[in-house]
Short mmCIF file of C-alpha atoms and ligand atoms in Angstrom, two decimals:
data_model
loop_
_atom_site.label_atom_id
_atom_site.label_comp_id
_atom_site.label_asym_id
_atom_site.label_seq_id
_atom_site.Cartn_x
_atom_site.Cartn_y
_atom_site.Cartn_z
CA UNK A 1 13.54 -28.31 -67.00
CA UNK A 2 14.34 -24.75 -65.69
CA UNK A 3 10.79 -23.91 -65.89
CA UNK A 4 10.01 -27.14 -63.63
CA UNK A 5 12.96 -26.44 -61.22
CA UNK A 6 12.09 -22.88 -60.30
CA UNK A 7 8.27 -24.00 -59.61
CA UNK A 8 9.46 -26.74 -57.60
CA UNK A 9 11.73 -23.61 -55.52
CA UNK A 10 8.93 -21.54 -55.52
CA UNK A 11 6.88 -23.93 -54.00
CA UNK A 12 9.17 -24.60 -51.09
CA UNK A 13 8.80 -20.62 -50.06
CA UNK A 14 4.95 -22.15 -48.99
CA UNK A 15 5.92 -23.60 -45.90
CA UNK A 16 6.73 -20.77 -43.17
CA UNK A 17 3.49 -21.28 -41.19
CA UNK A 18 2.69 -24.84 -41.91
CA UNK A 19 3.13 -27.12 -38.89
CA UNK A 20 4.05 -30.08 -40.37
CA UNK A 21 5.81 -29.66 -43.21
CA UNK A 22 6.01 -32.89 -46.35
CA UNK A 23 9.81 -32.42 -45.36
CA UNK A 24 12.68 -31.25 -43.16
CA UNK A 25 15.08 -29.74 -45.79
CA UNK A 26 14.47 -28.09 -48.91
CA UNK A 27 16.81 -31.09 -51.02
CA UNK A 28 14.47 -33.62 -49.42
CA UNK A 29 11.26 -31.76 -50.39
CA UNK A 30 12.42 -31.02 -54.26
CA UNK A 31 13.44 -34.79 -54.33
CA UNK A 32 10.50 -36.13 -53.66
CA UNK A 33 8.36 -34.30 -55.72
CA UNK A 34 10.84 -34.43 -58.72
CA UNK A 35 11.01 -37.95 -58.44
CA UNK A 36 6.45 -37.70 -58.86
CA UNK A 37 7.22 -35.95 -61.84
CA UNK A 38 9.58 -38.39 -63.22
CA UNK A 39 7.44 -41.16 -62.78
CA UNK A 40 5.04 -39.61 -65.31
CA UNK A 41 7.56 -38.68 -67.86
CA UNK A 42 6.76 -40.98 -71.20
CA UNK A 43 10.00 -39.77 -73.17
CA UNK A 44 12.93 -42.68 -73.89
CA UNK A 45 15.40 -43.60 -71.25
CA UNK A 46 18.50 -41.64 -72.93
CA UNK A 47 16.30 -38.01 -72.58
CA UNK A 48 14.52 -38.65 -69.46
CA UNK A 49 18.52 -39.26 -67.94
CA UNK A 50 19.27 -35.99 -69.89
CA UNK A 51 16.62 -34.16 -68.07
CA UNK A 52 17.89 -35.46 -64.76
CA UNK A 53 21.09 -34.56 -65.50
CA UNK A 54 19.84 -30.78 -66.18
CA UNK A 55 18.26 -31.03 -63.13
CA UNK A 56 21.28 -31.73 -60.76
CA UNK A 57 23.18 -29.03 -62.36
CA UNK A 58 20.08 -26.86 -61.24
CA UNK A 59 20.47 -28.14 -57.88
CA UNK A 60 24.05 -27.24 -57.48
CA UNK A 61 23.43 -24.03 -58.81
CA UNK A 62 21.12 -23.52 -55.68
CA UNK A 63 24.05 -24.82 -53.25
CA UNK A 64 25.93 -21.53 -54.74
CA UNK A 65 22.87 -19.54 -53.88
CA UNK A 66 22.47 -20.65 -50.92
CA UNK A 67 26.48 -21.34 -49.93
CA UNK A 68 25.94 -25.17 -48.69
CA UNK A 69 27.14 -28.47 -49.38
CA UNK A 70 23.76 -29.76 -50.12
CA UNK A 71 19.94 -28.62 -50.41
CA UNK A 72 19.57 -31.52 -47.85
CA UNK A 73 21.01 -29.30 -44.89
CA UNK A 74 18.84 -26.19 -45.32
CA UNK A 75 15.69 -25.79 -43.51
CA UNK A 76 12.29 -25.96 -45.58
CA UNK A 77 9.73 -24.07 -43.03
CA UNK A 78 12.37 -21.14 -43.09
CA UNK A 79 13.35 -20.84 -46.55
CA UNK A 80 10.16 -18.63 -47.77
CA UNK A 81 11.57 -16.13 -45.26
CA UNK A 82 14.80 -15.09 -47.42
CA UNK A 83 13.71 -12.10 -49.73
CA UNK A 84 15.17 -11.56 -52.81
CA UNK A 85 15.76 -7.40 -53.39
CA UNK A 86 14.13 -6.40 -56.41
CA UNK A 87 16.10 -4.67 -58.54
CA UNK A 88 18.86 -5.39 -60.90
CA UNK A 89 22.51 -7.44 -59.97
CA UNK A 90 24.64 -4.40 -59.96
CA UNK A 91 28.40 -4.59 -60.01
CA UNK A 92 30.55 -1.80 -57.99
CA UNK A 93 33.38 -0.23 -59.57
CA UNK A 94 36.66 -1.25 -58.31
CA UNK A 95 34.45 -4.16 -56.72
CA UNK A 96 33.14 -4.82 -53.05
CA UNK A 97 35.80 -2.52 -51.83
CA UNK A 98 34.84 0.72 -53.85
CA UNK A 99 31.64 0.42 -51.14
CA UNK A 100 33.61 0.27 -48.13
CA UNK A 101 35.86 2.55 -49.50
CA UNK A 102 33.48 4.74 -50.22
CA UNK A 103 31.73 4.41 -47.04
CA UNK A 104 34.90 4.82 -44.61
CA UNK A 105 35.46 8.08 -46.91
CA UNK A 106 32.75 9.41 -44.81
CA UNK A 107 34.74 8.84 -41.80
CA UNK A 108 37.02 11.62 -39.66
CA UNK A 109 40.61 10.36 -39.88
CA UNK A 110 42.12 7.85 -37.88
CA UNK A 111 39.00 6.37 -36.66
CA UNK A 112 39.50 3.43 -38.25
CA UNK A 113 41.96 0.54 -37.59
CA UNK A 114 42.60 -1.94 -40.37
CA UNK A 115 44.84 -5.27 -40.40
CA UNK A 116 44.44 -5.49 -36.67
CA UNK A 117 42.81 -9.24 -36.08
CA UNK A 118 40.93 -10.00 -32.46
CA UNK A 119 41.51 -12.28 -30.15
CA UNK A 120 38.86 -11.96 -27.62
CA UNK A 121 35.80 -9.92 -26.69
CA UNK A 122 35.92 -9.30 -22.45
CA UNK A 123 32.27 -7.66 -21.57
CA UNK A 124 30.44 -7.14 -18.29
CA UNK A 125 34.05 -5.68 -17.11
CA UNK A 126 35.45 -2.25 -15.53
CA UNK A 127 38.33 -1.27 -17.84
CA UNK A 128 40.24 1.80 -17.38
CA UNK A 129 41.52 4.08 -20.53
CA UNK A 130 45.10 5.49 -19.93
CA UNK A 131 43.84 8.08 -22.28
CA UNK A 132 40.76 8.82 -19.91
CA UNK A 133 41.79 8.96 -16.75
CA UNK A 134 38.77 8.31 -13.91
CA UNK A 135 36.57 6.82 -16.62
CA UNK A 136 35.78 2.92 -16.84
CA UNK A 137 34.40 0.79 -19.66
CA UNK A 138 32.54 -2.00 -19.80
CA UNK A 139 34.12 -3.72 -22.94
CA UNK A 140 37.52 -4.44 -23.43
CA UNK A 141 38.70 -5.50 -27.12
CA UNK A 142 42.04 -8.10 -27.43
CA UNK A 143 44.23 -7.86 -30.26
CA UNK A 144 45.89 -10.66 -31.86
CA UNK A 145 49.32 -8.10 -31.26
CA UNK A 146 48.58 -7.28 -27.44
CA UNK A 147 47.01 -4.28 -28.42
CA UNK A 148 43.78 -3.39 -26.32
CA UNK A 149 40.66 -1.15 -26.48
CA UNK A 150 38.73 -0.05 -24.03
CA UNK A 151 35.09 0.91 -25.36
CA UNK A 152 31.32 1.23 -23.82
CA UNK A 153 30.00 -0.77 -26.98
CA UNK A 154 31.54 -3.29 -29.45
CA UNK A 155 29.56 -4.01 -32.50
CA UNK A 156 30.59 -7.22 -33.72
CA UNK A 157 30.48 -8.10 -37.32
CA UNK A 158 32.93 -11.20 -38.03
CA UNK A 159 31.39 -14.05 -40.46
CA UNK A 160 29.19 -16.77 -38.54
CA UNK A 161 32.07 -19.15 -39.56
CA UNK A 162 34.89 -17.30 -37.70
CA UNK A 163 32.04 -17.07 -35.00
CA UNK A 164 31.66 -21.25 -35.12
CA UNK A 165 35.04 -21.75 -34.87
CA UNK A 166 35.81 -19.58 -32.08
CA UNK A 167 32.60 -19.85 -29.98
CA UNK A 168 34.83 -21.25 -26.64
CA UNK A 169 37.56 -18.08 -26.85
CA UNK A 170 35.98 -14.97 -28.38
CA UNK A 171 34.38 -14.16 -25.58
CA UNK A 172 34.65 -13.85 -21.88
CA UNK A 173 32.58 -14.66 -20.47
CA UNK A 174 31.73 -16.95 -22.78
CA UNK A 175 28.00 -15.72 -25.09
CA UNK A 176 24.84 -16.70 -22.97
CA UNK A 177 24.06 -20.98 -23.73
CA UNK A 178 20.93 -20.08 -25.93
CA UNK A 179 22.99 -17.71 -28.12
CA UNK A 180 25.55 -20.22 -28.79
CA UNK A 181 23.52 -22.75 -29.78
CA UNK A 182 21.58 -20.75 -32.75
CA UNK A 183 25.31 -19.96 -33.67
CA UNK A 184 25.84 -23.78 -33.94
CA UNK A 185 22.61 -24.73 -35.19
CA UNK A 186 22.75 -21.62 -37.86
CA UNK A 187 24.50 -23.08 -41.03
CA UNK A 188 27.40 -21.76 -42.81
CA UNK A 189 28.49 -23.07 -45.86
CA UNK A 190 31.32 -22.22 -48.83
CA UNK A 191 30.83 -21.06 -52.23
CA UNK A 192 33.76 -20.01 -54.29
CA UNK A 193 34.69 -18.50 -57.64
CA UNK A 194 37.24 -19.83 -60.07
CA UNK A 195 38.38 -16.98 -62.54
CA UNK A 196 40.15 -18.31 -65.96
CA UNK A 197 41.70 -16.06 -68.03
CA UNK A 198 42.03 -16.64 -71.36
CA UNK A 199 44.56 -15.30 -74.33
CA UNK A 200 41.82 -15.72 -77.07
CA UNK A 201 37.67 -16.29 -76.19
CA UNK A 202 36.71 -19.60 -77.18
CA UNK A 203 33.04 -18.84 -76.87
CA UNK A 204 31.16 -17.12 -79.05
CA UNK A 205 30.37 -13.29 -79.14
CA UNK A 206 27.68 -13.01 -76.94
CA UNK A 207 27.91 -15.68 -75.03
CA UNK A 208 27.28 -15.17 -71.43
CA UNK A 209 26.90 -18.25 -69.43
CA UNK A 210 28.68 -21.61 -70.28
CA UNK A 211 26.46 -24.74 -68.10
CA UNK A 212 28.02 -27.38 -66.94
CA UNK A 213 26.03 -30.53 -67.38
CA UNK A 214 27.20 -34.03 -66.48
CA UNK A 215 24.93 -36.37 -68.53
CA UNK A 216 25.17 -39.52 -65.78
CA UNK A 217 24.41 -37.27 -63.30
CA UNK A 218 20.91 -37.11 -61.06
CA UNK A 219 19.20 -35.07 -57.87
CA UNK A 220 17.39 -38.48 -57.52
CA UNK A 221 20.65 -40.74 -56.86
CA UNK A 222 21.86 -41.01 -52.75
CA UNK A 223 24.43 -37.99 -52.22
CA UNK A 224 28.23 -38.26 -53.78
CA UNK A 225 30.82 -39.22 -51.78
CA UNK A 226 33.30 -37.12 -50.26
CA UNK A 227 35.44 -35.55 -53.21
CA UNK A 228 38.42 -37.03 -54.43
CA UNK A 229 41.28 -35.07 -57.28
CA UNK A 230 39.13 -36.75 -59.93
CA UNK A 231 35.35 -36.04 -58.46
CA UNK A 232 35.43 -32.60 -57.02
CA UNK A 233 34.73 -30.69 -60.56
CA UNK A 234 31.85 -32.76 -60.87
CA UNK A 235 30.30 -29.72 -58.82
CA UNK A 236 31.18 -26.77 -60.40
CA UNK A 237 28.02 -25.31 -61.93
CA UNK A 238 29.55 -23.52 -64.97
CA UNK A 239 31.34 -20.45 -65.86
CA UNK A 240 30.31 -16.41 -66.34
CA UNK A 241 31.34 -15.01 -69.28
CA UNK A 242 33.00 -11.57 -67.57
CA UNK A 243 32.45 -8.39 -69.89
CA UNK A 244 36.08 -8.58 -71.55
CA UNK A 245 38.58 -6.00 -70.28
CA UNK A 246 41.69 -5.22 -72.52
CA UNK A 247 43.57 -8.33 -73.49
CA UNK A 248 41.62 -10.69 -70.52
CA UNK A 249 38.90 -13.16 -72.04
CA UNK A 250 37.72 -14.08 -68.49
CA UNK A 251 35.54 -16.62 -67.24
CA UNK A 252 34.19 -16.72 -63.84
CA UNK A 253 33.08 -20.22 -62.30
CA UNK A 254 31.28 -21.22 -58.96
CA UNK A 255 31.82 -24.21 -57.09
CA UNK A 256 29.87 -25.20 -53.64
CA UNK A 257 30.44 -27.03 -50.66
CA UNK A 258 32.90 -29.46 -49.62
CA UNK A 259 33.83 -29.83 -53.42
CA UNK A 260 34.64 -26.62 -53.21
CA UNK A 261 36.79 -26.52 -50.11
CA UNK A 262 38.47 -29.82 -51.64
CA UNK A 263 39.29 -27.46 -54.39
CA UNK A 264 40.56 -24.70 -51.97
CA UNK A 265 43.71 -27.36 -50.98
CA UNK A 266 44.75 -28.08 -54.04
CA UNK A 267 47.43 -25.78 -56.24
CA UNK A 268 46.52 -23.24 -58.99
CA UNK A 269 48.19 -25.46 -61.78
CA UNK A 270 46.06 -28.80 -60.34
CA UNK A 271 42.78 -26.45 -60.71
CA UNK A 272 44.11 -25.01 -63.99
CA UNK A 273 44.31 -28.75 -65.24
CA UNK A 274 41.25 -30.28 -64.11
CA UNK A 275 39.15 -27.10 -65.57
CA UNK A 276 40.59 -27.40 -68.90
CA UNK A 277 39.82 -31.19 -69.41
CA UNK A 278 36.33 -29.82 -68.09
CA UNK A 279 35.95 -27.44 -70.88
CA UNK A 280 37.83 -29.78 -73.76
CA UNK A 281 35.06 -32.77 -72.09
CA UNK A 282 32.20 -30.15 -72.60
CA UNK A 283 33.36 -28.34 -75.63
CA UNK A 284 34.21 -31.95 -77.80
CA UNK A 285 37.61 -29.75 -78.64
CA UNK A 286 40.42 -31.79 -77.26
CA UNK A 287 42.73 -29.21 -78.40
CA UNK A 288 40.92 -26.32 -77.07
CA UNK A 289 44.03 -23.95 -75.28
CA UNK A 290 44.31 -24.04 -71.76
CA UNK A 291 43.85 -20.88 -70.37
CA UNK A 292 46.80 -18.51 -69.11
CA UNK A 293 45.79 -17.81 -65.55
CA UNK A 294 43.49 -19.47 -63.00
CA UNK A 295 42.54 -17.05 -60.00
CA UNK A 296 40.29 -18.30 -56.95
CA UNK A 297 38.75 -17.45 -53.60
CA UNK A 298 39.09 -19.72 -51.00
CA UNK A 299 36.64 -18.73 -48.03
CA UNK A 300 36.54 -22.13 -46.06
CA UNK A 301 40.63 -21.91 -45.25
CA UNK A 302 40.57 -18.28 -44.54
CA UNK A 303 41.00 -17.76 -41.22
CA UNK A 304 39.08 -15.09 -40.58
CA UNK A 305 36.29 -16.02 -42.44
CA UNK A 306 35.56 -19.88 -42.19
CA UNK A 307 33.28 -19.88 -45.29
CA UNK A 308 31.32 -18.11 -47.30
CA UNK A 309 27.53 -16.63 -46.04
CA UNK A 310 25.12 -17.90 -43.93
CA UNK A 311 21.93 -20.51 -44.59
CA UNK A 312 19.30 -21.35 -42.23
CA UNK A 313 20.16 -24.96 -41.81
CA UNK A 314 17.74 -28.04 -40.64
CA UNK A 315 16.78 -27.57 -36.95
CA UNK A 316 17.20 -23.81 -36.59
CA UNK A 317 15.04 -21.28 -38.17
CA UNK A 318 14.54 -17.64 -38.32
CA UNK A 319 14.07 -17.23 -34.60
CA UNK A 320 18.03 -17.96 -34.17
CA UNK A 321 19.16 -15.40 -36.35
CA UNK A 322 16.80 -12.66 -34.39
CA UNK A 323 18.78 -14.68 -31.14
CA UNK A 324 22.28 -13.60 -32.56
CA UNK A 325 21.52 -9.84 -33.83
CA UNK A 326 20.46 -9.33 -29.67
CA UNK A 327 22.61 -7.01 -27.88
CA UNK A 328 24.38 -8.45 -24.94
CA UNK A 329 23.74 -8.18 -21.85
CA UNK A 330 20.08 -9.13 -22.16
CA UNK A 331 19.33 -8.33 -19.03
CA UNK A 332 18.02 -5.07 -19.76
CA UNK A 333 21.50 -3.19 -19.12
CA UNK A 334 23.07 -0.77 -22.04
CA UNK A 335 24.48 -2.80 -24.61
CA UNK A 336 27.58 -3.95 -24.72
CA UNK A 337 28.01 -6.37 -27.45
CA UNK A 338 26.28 -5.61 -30.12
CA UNK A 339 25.47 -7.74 -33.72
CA UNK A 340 25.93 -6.82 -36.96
CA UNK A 341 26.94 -8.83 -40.84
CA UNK A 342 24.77 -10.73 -42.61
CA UNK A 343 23.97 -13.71 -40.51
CA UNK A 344 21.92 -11.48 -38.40
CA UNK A 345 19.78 -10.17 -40.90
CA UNK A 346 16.47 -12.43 -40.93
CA UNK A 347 15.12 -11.70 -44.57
CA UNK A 348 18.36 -10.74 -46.35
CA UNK A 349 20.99 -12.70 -44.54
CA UNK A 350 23.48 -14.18 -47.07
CA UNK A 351 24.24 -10.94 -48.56
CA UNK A 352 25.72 -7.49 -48.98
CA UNK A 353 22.11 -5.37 -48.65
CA UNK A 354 21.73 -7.40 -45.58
CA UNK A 355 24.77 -6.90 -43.99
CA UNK A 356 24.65 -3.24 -44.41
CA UNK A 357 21.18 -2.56 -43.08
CA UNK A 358 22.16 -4.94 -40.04
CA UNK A 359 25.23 -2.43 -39.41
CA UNK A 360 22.51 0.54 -39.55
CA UNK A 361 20.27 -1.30 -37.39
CA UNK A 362 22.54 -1.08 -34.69
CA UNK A 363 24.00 1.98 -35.47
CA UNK A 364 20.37 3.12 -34.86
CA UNK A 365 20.62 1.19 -31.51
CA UNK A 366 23.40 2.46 -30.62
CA UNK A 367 22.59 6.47 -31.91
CA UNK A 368 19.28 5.84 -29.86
CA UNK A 369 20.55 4.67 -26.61
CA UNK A 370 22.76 8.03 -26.78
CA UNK A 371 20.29 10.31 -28.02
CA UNK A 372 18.15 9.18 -24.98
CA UNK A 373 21.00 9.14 -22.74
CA UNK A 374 21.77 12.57 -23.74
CA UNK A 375 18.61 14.23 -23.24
CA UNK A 376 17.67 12.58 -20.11
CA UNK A 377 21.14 14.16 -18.67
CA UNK A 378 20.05 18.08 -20.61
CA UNK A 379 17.29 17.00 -18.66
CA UNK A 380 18.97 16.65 -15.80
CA UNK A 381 21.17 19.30 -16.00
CA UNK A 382 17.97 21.95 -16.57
CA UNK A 383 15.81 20.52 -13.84
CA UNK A 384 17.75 22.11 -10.74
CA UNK A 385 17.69 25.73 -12.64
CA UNK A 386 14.16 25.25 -13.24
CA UNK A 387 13.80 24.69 -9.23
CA UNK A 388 15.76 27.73 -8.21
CA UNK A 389 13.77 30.04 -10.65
CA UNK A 390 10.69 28.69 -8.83
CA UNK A 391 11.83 28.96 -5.09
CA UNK A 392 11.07 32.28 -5.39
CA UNK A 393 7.75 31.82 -6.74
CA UNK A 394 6.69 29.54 -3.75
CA UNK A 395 7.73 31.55 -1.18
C1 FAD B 401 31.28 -16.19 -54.00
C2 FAD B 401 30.40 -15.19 -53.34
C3 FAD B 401 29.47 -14.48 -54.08
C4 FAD B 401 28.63 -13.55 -53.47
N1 FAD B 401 27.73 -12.86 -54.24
C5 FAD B 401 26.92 -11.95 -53.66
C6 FAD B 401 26.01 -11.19 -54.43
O1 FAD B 401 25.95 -11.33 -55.65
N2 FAD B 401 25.19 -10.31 -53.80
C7 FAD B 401 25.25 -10.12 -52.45
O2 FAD B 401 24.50 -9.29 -51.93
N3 FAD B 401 26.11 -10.82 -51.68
C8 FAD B 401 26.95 -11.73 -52.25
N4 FAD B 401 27.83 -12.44 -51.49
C9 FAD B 401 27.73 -12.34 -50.03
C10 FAD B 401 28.37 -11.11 -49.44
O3 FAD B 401 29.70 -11.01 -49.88
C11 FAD B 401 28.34 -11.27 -47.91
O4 FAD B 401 27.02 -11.52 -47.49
C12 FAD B 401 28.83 -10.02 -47.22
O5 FAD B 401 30.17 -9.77 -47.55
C13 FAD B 401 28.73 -10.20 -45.72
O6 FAD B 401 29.24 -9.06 -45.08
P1 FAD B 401 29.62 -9.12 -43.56
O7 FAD B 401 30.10 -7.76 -43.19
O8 FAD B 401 28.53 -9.73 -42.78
O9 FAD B 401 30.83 -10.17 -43.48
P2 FAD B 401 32.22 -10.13 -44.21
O10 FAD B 401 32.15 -9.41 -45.51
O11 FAD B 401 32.70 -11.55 -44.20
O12 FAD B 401 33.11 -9.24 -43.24
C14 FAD B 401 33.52 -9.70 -41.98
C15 FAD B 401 34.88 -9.10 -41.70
O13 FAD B 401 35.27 -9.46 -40.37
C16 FAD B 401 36.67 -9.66 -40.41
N5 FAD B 401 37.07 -10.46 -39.24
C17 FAD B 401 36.82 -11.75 -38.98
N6 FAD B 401 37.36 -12.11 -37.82
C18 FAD B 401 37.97 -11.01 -37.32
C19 FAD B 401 38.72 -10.76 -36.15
N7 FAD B 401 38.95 -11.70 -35.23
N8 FAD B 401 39.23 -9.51 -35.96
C20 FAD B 401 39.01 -8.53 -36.87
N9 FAD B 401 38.30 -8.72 -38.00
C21 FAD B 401 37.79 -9.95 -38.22
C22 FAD B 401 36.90 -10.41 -41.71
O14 FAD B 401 38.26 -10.35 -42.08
C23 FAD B 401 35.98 -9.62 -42.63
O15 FAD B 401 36.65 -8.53 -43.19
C24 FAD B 401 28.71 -13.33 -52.08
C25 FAD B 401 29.68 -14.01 -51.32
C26 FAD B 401 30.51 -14.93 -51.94
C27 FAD B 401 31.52 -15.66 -51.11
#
């Protein structure tokens, strides 16, 4: 079944170029050619629903993947254009945050300001700096606290989610129509992990992956219905076996879409609950200990966040992301607000690599505009010495 699933995926990478495409979303596309394959499968009923069943876990697994509620909402002409890095996963020490850390290390001191939310984004403006007197800016960055910064440039990074949600105050004036409407059309979805911690491992050594199959289950059948306290596990597409770390048997699980941001208002002990009759259902141990701790992300109710990456949904495609990473003004003017994170990276949106080349792409904007800038005013400043040394010359 895995074998069949990934050729079916591969096969929906075919369609960047083709005008009209067998379907509008990837789900739609790996329905109906799973459902052809079905039709010429000879084995009893009892395996065939067994297959299925593998199937939709499959599926789910690429809601995680892609961070949506369904394969139904993401776009089949574009998805051939995400690339996957070569290379090995490879997991940072001390996490995502050794990076940054790492990277801001780099930094003089005091250039950076942390904890310090935004309220609004005011561009095509003439701000004065009480630390620079006679100088204006352009830009002029609102704190949440009052606070405000003047600056030539603002390079903004915040998730396309945050972005959604405040598309009517962020900025003033408000982001050119055709921008805002790739930032609708875009899609961003939630995927979250579910840590367990456990006092003893109840897998065994070497195990590294626990599936989660639900035997009734089928991609063929019409799409659940919204999730309800007893439905919304029904989702989750199994659980990581984390390398263990002192006394922590951990596993990790992933849940997607609006199961997952059912999960994200309910309480630790609720979650704790429902995943251990998971495991005793999937194990056949009815006794099997609950474990200690249950730890969770919960992207969609963050604030600041909205959700977790970015998909290119039905009715937008590549062209919209290249439409949000433009600088603003567009009218040929310096930049003033610039576009960074993943959403704005066309081949490697959705992750880490592709929000960090997106941040040097416009860091190379930005270091280009000034190089120019610079040199045209050496330039400058040469050209009238030049002229005196060749008055004399002339005359
Ligand atoms: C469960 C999960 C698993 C993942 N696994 C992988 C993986 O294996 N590999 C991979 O490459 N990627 C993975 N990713 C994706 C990766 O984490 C993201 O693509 C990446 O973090 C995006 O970086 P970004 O800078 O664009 O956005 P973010 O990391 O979301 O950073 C945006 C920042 O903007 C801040 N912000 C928002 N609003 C404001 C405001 N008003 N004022 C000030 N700050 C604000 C936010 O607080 C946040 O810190 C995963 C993501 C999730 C959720």
């Amino acid at each position: 079944m895995v074998e069949l699933f990934y050729s079916l995926l591969d096969q929906t990478r075919e369609f960047q170029r083709v005008a009209k495409p067998p379907a509008s979303s990837v789900g739609q596309f790996l329905r109906m050619e799973l459902g052809r394959r079905v039709a010429s499968w000879t084995d009893g009923p009892e395996t065939q629903q067994l297959k299925l069943a593998i199937l939709s876990n499959l599926l789910h697994v690429e809601c995680c993947v892609s961070g949506t509620h369904s394969m139904d909402l993401v776009a089949l002409t574009a998805f051939g254009e995400y690339t996957v890095l070569p290379g090995l996963d490879c997991t940072l020490p001390g996490g995502y945050q050794g990076l940054t850390d790492r990277l801001a290390a780099s930094l003089p001191e005091d250039t950076l300001v942390l904890n310090k939310p935004v309220k609004s984004i005011r561009w095509k403006g003439t701000f004065e700096d009480a630390g620079s007197p006679g100088d204006t800016f352009p830009v002029l960055v609102e704190c949440e606290d009052g606070d405000c910064f003047p600056a030539h440039h603002v390079l903004v990074t915040v998730p396309l989610g945050f972005l959604k949600e405040r598309l009517d105050s962020f900025f003033d004036p408000p982001l050119p129509r055709e921008k805002a409407e790739a930032v609708q059309r875009m899609g961003f979805g939630t995927n979250n992990k579910i840590f367990l911690a456990f006092e003893e491992p109840f897998w065994e050594p070497g195990c590294r992956h626990i599936q989660v199959v639900w035997e009734d289950a089928s991609p063929l059948r019409d799409p659940e219905p919204a999730p309800t306290h007893d439905t919304w596990a029904r989702k989750l597409i199994g659980f990581w076996v984390l390398p263990a770390s002192g006394s922590a048997h951990v596993l990790c699980g992933f849940i997607a879409g609006q199961e997952s941001e059912f999960m994200e208002t309910l309480l630790d002990e609720e979650v704790l609950q429902t995943l251990t009759r998971v495991l005793r259902e999937v194990t056949g141990n009815p006794q099997l200990p609950a474990p200690r701790r249950v730890l969770r992300s919960r992207w969609h109710s963050a604030p600041y966040t909205r959700g977790s990456y970015s998909y290119v949904a039905v009715g937008s495609s590549g062209d919209d992301i290249d439409l949000l990473a433009q600088p603003l003004p567009t009218d040929g003017e310096d930049p003033q607000v610039l576009f960074a994170g993943e959403a704005t990276h066309r081949t490697f949106y959705s992750t880490t690599h592709g929000a960090l080349l997106s941040g040097w792409r416009e860091a190379d904007r930005l270091a280009a505009l000034w190089d120019a800038q610079t040199a045209g005013s050496a330039e400058m400043a040469v050209a009238p010495t030049r002229e005196v040394e060749t008055v004399p010359l002339t005359q």
